[in-house]
Coordinates of C-alpha atoms and ligand atoms in Angstrom, one line a residue:
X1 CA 29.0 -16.5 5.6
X2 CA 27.6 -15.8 2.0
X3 CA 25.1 -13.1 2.2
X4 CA 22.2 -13.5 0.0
X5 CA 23.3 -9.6 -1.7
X6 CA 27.4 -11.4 -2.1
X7 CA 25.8 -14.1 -3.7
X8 CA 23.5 -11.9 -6.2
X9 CA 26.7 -9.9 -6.9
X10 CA 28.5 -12.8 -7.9
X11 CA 25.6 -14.0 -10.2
X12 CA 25.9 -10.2 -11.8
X13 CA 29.5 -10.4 -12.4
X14 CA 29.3 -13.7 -13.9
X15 CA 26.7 -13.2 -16.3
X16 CA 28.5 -9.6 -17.1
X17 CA 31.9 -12.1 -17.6
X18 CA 29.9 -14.0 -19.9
X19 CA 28.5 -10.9 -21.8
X20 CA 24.8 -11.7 -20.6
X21 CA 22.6 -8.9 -20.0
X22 CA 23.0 -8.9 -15.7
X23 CA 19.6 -7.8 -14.6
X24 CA 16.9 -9.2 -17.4
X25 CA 14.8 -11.8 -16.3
X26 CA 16.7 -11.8 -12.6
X27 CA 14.0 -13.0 -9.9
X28 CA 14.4 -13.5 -6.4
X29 CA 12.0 -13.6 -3.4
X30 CA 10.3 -17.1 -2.8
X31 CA 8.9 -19.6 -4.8
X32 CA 5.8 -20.1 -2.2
X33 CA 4.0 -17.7 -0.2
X34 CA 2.2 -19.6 2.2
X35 CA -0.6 -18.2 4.1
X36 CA -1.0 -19.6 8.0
X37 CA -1.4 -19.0 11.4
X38 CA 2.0 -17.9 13.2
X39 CA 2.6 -16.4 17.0
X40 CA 4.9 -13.4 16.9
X41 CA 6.4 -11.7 20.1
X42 CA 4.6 -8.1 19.9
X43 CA 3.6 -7.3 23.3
X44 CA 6.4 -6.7 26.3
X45 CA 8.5 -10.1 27.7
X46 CA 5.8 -11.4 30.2
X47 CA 2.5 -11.1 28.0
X48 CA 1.7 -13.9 25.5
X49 CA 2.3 -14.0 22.0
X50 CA 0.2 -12.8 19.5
X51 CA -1.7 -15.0 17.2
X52 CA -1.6 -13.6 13.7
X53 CA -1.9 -14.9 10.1
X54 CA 1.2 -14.2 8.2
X55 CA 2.9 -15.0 4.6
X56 CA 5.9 -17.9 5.4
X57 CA 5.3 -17.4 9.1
X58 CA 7.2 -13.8 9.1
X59 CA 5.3 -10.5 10.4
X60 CA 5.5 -8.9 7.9
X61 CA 5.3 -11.1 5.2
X62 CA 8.9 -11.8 3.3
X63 CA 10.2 -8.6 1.7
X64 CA 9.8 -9.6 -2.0
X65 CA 12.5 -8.2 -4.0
X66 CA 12.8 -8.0 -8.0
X67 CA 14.8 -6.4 -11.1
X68 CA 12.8 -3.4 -13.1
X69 CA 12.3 -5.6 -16.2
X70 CA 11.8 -9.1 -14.5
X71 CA 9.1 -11.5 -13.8
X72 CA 7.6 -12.4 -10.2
X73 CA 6.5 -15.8 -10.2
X74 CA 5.2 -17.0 -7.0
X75 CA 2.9 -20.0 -5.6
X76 CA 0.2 -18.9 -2.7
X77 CA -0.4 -21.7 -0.8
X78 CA -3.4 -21.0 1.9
X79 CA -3.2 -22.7 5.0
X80 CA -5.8 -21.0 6.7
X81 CA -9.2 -22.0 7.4
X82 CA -10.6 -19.5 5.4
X83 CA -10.5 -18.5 1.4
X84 CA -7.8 -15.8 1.1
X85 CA -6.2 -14.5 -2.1
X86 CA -3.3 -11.4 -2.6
X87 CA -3.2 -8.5 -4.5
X88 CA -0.3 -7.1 -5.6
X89 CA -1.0 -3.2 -5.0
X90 CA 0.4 -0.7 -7.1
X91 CA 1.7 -2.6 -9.5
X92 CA 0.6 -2.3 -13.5
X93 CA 0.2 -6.1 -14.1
X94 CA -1.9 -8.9 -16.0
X95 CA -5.9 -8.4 -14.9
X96 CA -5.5 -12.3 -14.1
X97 CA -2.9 -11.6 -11.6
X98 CA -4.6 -8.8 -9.8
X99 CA -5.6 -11.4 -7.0
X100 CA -9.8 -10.1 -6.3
X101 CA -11.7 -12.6 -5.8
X102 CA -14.9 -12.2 -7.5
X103 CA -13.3 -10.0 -9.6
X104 CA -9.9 -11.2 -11.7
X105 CA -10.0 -15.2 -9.7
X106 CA -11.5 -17.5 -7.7
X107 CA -10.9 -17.2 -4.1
X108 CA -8.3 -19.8 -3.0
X109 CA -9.9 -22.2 -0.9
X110 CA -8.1 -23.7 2.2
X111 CA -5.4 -26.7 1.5
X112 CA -5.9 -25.0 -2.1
X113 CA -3.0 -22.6 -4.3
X114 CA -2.7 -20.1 -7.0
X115 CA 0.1 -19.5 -9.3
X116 CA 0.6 -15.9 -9.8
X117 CA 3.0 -14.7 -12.6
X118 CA 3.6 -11.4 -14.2
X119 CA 6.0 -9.0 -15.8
X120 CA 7.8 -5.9 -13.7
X121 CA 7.5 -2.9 -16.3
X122 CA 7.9 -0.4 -13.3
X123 CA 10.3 -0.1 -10.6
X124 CA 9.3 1.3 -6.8
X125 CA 8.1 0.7 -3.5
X126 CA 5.2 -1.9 -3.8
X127 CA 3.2 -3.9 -0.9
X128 CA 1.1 -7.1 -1.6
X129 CA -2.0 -7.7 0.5
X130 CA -4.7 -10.2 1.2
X131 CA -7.5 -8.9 -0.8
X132 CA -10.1 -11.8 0.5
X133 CA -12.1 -10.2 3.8
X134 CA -9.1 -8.3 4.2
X135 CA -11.0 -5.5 7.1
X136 CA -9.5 -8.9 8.7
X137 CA -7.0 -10.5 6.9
X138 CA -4.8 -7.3 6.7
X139 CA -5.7 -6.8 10.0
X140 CA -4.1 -9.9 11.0
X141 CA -0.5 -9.7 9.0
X142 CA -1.5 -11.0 5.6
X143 CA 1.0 -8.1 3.5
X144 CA 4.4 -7.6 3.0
X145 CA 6.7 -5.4 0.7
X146 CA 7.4 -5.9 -2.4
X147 CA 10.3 -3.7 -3.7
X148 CA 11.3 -3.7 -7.6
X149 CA 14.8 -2.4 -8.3
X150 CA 16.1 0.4 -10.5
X151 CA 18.7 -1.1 -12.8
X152 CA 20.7 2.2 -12.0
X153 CA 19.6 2.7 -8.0
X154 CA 20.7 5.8 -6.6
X155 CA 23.9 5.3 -4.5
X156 CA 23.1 4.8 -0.9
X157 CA 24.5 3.4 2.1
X158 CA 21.4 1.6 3.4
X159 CA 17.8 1.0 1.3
X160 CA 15.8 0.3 4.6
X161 CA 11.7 -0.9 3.8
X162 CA 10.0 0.7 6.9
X163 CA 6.0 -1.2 6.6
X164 CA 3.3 0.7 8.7
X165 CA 0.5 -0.8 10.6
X166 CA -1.5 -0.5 14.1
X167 CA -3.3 -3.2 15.3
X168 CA -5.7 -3.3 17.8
X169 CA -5.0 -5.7 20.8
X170 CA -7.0 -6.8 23.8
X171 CA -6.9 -8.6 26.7
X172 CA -3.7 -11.4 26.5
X173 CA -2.0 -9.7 24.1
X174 CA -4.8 -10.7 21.4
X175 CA -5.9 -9.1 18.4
X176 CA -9.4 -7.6 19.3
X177 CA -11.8 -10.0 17.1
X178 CA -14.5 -8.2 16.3
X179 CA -13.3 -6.9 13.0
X180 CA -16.3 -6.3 11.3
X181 CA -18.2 -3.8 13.4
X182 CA -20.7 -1.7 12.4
X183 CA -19.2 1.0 14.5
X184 CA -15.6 1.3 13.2
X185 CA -17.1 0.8 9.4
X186 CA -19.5 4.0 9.7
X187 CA -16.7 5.8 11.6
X188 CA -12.9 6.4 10.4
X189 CA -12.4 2.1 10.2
X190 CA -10.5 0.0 12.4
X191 CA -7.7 2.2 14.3
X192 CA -5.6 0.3 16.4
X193 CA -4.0 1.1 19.9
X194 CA -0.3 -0.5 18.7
X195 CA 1.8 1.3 16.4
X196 CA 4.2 -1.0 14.7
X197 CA 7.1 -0.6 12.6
X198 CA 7.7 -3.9 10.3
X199 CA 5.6 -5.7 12.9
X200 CA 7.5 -4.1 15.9
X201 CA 7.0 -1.1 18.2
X202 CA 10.2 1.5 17.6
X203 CA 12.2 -0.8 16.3
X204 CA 15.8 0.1 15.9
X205 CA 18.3 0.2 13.0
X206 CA 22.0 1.4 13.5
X207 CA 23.2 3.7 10.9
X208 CA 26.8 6.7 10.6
X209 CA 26.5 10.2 10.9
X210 CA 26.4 11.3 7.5
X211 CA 24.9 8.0 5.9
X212 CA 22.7 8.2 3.3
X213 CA 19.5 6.2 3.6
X214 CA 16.7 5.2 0.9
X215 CA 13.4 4.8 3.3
X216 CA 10.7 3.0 1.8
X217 CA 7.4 3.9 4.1
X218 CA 4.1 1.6 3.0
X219 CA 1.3 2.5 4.9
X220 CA -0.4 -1.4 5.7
X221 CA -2.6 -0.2 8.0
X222 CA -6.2 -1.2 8.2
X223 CA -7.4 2.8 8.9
X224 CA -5.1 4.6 10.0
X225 CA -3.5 7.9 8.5
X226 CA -0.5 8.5 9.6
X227 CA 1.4 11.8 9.8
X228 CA 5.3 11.3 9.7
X229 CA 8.4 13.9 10.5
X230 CA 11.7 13.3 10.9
X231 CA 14.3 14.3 13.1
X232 CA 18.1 14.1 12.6
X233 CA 17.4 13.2 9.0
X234 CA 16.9 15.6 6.0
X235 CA 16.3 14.7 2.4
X236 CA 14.3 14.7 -0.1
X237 CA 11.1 12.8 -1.3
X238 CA 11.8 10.7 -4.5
X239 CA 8.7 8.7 -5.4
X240 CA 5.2 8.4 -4.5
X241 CA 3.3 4.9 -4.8
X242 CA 6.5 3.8 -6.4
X243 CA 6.3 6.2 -9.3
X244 CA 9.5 8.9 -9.4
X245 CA 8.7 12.1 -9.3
X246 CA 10.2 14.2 -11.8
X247 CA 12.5 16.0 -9.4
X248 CA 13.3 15.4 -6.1
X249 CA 11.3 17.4 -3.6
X250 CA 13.0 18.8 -0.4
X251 CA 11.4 17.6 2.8
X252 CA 10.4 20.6 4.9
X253 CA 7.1 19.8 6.4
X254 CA 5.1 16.6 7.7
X255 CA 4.7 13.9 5.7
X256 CA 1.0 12.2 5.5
X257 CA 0.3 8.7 4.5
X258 CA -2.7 7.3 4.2
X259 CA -3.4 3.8 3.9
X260 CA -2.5 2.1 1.0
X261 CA 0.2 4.5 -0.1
X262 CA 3.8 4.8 -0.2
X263 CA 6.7 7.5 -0.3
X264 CA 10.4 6.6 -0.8
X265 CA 12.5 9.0 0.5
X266 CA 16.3 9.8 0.5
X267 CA 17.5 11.2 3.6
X268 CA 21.4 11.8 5.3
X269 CA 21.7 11.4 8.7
X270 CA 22.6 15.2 9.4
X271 CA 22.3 15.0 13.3
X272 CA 25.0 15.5 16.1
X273 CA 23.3 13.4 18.2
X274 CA 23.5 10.2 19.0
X275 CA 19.8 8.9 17.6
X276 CA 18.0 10.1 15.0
X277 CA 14.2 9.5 14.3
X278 CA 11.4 8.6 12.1
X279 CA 8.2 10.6 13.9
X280 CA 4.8 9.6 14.4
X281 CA 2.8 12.9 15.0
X282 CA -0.2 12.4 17.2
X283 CA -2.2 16.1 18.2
X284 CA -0.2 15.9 21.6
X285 CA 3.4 15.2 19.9
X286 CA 5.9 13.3 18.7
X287 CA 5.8 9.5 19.3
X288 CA 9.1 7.1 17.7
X289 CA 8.0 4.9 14.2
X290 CA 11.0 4.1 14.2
X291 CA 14.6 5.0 15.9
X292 CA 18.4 5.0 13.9
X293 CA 20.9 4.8 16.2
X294 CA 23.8 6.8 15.0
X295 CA 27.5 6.1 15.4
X296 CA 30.1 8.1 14.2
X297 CA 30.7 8.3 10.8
X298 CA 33.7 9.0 8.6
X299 CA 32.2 10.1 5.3
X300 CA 31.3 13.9 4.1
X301 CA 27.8 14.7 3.5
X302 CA 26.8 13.7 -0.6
X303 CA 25.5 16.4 -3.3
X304 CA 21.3 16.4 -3.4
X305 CA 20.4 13.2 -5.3
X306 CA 18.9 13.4 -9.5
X307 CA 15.9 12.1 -9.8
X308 CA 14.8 8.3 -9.7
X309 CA 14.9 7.1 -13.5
X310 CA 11.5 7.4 -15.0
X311 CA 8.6 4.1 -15.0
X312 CA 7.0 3.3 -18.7
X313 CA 5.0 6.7 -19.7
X314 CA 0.9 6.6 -20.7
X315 CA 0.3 9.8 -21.2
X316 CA -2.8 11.0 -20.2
X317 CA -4.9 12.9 -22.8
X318 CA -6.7 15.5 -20.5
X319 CA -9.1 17.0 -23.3
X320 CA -9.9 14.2 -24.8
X321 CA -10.5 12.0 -21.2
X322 CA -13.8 10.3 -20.6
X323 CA -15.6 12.1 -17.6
X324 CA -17.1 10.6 -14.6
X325 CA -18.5 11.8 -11.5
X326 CA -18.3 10.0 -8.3
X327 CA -20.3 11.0 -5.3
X328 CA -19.8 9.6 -2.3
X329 CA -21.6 9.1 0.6
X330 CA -22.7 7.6 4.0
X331 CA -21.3 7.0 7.2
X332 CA -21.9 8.5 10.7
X333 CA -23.6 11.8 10.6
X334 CA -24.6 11.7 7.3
X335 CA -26.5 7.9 7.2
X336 CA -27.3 6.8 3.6
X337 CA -31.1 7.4 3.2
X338 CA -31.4 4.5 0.5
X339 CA -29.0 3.1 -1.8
X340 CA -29.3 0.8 -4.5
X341 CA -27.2 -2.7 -3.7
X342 CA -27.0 -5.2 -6.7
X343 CA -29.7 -4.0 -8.6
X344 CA -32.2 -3.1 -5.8
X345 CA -33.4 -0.2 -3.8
X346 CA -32.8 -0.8 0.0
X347 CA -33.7 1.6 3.2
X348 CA -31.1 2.9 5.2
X349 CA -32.3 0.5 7.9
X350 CA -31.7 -2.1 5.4
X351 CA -28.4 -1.5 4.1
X352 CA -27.4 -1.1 8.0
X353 CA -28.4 -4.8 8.5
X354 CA -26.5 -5.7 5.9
X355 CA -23.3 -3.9 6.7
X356 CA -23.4 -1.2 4.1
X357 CA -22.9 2.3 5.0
X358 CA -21.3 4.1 2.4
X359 CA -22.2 4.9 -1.2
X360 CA -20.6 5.5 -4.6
X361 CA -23.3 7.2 -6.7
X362 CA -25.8 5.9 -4.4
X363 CA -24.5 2.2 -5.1
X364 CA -23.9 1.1 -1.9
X365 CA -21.2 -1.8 -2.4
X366 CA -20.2 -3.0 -6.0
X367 CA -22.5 -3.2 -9.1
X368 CA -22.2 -5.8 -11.5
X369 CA -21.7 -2.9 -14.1
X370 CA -18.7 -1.2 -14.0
X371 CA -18.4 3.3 -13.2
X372 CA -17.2 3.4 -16.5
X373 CA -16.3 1.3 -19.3
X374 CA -13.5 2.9 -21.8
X375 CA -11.2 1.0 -24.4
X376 CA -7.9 0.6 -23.8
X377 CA -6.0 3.9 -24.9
X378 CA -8.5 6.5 -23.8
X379 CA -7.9 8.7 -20.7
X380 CA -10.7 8.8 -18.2
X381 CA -11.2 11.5 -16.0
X382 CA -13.1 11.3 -12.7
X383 CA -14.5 14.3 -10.6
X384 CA -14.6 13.1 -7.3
X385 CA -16.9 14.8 -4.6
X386 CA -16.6 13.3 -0.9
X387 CA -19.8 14.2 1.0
X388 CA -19.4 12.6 4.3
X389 CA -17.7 13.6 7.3
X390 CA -14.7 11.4 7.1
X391 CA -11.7 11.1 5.2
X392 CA -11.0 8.5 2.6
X393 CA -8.1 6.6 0.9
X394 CA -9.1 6.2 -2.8
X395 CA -7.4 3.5 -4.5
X396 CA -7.4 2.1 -8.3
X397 CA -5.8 -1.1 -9.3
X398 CA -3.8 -1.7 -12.0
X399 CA -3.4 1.8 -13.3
X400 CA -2.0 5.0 -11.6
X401 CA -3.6 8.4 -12.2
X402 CA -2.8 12.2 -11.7
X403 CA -4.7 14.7 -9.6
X404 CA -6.1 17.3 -11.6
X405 CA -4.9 20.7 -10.0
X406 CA -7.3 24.0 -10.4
X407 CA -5.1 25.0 -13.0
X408 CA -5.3 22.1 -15.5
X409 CA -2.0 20.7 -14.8
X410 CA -1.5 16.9 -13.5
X411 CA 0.0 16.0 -9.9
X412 CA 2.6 13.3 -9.5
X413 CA 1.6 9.5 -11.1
X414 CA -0.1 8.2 -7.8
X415 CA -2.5 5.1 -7.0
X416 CA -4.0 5.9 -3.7
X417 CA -5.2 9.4 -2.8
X418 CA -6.6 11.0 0.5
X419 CA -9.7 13.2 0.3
X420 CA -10.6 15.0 3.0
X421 CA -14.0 15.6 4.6
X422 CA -16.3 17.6 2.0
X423 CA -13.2 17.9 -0.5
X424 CA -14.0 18.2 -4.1
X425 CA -11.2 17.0 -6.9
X426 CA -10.3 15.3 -9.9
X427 CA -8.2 12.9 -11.5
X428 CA -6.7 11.3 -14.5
X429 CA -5.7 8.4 -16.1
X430 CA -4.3 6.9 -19.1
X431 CA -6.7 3.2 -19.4
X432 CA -3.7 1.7 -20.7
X433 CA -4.2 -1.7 -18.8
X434 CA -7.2 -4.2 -20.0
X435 CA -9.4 -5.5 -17.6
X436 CA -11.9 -4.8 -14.7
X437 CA -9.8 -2.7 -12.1
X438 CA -11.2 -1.7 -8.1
X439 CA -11.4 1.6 -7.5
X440 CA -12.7 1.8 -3.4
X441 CA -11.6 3.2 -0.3
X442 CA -8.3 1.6 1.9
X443 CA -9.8 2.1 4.6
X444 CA -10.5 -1.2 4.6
X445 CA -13.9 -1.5 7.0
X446 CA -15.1 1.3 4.5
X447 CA -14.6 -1.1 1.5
X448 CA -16.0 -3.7 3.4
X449 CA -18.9 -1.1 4.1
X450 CA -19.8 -0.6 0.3
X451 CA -17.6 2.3 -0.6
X452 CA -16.2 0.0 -4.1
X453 CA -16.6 0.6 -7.4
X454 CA -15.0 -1.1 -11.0
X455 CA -13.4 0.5 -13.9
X456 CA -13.5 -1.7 -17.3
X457 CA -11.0 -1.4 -19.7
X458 CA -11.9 -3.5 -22.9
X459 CA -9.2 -4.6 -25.1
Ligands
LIG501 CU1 -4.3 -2.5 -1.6 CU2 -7.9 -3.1 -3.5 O1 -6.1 -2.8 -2.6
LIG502 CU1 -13.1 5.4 3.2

């Protein structure tokens, strides 16, 4: 049988034989995404389906792979019964391809579509998500990877995308419906009960002693954090939200990642045993993401791996960055008192009745004017202050930033980043992309719950 990789080799050697540059404008993936209703076998043999919404009918959506340097070009189709649109997170693209509706397009309307199509500057580990009502959406298994390829990838023996979710499921296997309650929005968001591992519980991949693996973990969950370890597997981290880091870093500790964000790792498979794991650490221990069943191998272990090639550089000017404060605020045990919501000052009662709980600046969902509005070229720097109780996920669109340390320098290139309870911090970015750009919470109830903001970059 011709695999789908055979057949892409061929196409490479051809195009070298006829002295064409092999990787430039290379696209693969699907012409169509379609969004609809499919029934996926989650639960144990004797419990029903689930009924999910998916991209193409697959949970997760297709894995959508591309060449550093090409173009996606792709057709959403919705099939649903209700007005959808994706976003492609992480990536540095087009404003009109961001996929918010509201925002960058119109929503796309059931029986209706939406041609997105946009250039692949960066390579990395990238997800795309429903970005209409997606507390839901996401919920229900609109997102899939979407990986763009080094031209010189390092050499490994298996480039694995492992997708992390939970969903909540009730009675018959269901997903539990009521989505947008009050409860889970003023709390830490929807956390499910079902840990799943590209849409299955601890599913299982067969690797050799001493293969090196490229693990690409995306963190699709609706809420959850998740806090990752390995066993029978050492290596190194290599990228964060698809951006290299500069050297790779030597796993010795736990990984966390929160929702929204990526890590791609390179890791041998260094155990004697006969399975090795990726860990999900719960307070009480050690539950399987995901389990590599390990047969003997032949080869010798590989020297540490160099660094991923570097993505298109916009360097941030720290002195000269536009500040910004961001204060935010609300949820359970510390209720918003008032807010302002589209222009007008509500109660807390009020906002409650609407569904809005948290604030940015006391703007409890988003403004029609942006946090800050900067030309294109200028670095913007944002002081960020979380006064509530829980932890958030803060994402930007379009552009990745740097966190600030306490001694001036800049963190790793990153587009989502945790904040704890209380924490206070900083980061910075080069506005080198035009357009309006989300900056809000991943924890997508919290979104949903007014914690969303805007960043204009004029042209
Ligand atoms: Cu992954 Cu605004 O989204
Ligand atoms: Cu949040």
């Amino acid at each position: 049988m011709l695999s789908r990789r055979r057949f892409l080799h061929s196409l490479t050697a051809s195009a070298a034989l006829l002295g064409l540059p092999a990787r430039a404008g290379a696209e693969a993936g699907p012409a169509i995404l379609a969004a609809g209703p499919s029934r996926h076998r989650i639960a144990p043999e004797g419990l029903p389906e689930t009924d999910l919404w998916t991209f193409n009918g697959s949970f997760p959506g297709p894995e959508l792979r591309f060449a550093q340097g090409g173009r996606l070009a792709c057709r959403v189709e919705n099939r649903l019964e209700a007005p959808t649109a994706v976003h492609w997170h992480g990536l540095r693209l087009d404003n009109a391809m961001d996929g918010v509706p509201g925002v960058t397009q119109a929503p796309i309307l059931p029986g209706e579509e939406f041609d997105y199509a946009f250039d692949l500057p960066d390579a990395g580990t990238y997800w795309y998500h429903s970005h209409a009502q997606s507390v839901e959406q996401v919920e229900r298994g609109l997102y899939g990877a979407l990986i763009v390829e080094e031209a010189e990838a390092p050499e490994v023996d298996r480039d694995l995308t492992l997708v992390l979710d939970d969903i909540r499921m009730a009675r018959g296997a269901q997903l539990a419906g009521d989505f947008d309650n009050l409860h889970d929005r003023a709390h830490a968001g929807r956390i499910g009960n079902v840990v799943l591992t590209n849409g299955a519980p601890e599913p299982r991949y067969e690797v050799r002693r001493n293969d090196r693996l490229r693990l690409r973990l995306v963190n699709a969950a609706n809420a959850r954090i998740f806090e990752l370890g390995l066993y029978g597997l050492s290596g190194w981290v290599m990228a964060l939200d698809g951006m290299p880091l500069a050297a790779p870093q030597a796993l010795t500790g736990p990984m966390v990642l929160a929702p929204g964000q990526r890590i791609d790792l390179i890791v041998d498979v260094t155990t004697a045993e006969d399975e090795a794991f990726l860990l999900h650490l719960e307070r009480n221990g050690g539950y399987a993401q995901a389990v590599f069943g390990v047969a003997p191998g032949a080869g010798a272990r590989r020297p540490d791996p160099a660094p991923l090639p570097p993505n298109p550089e916009f360097p941030i000017d720290l002195a000269g960055a536009v500040p910004q404060r961001v204060l935010m605020s609300g949820g359970a045990m510390r209720p918003l008192g008032e807010a302002i919501h589209q222009g007008e000052v509500l109660t807390g009662r009020e906002l409650t009745d609407r569904g809005l709980v948290w604030a940015l600046n006391g703007q409890a969902g988003r403004d029609i004017l942006p946090l800050v509005e900067v030309p294109r070229g200028a670095s913007v720097r944002l002081g960020l202050a979380n006064d509530t109780a829980f932890r958030h996920a803060m994402h930007l669109h379009g552009m990745h930033f740097a966190q600030v340390r306490p001694d001036g320098t800049l963190g790793p290139l990153r587009d989502t980043l945790l904040m704890a309870p209380d924490e206070t911090t900083e980061i910075a970015f080069a506005a080198h992309n035009p357009g309006d750009w989300l900056f809000h919470c991943h924890m997508l109830g919290h979104h949903a719950g007014g914690m969303g903001t805007f960043i204009r970059v004029t042209a």
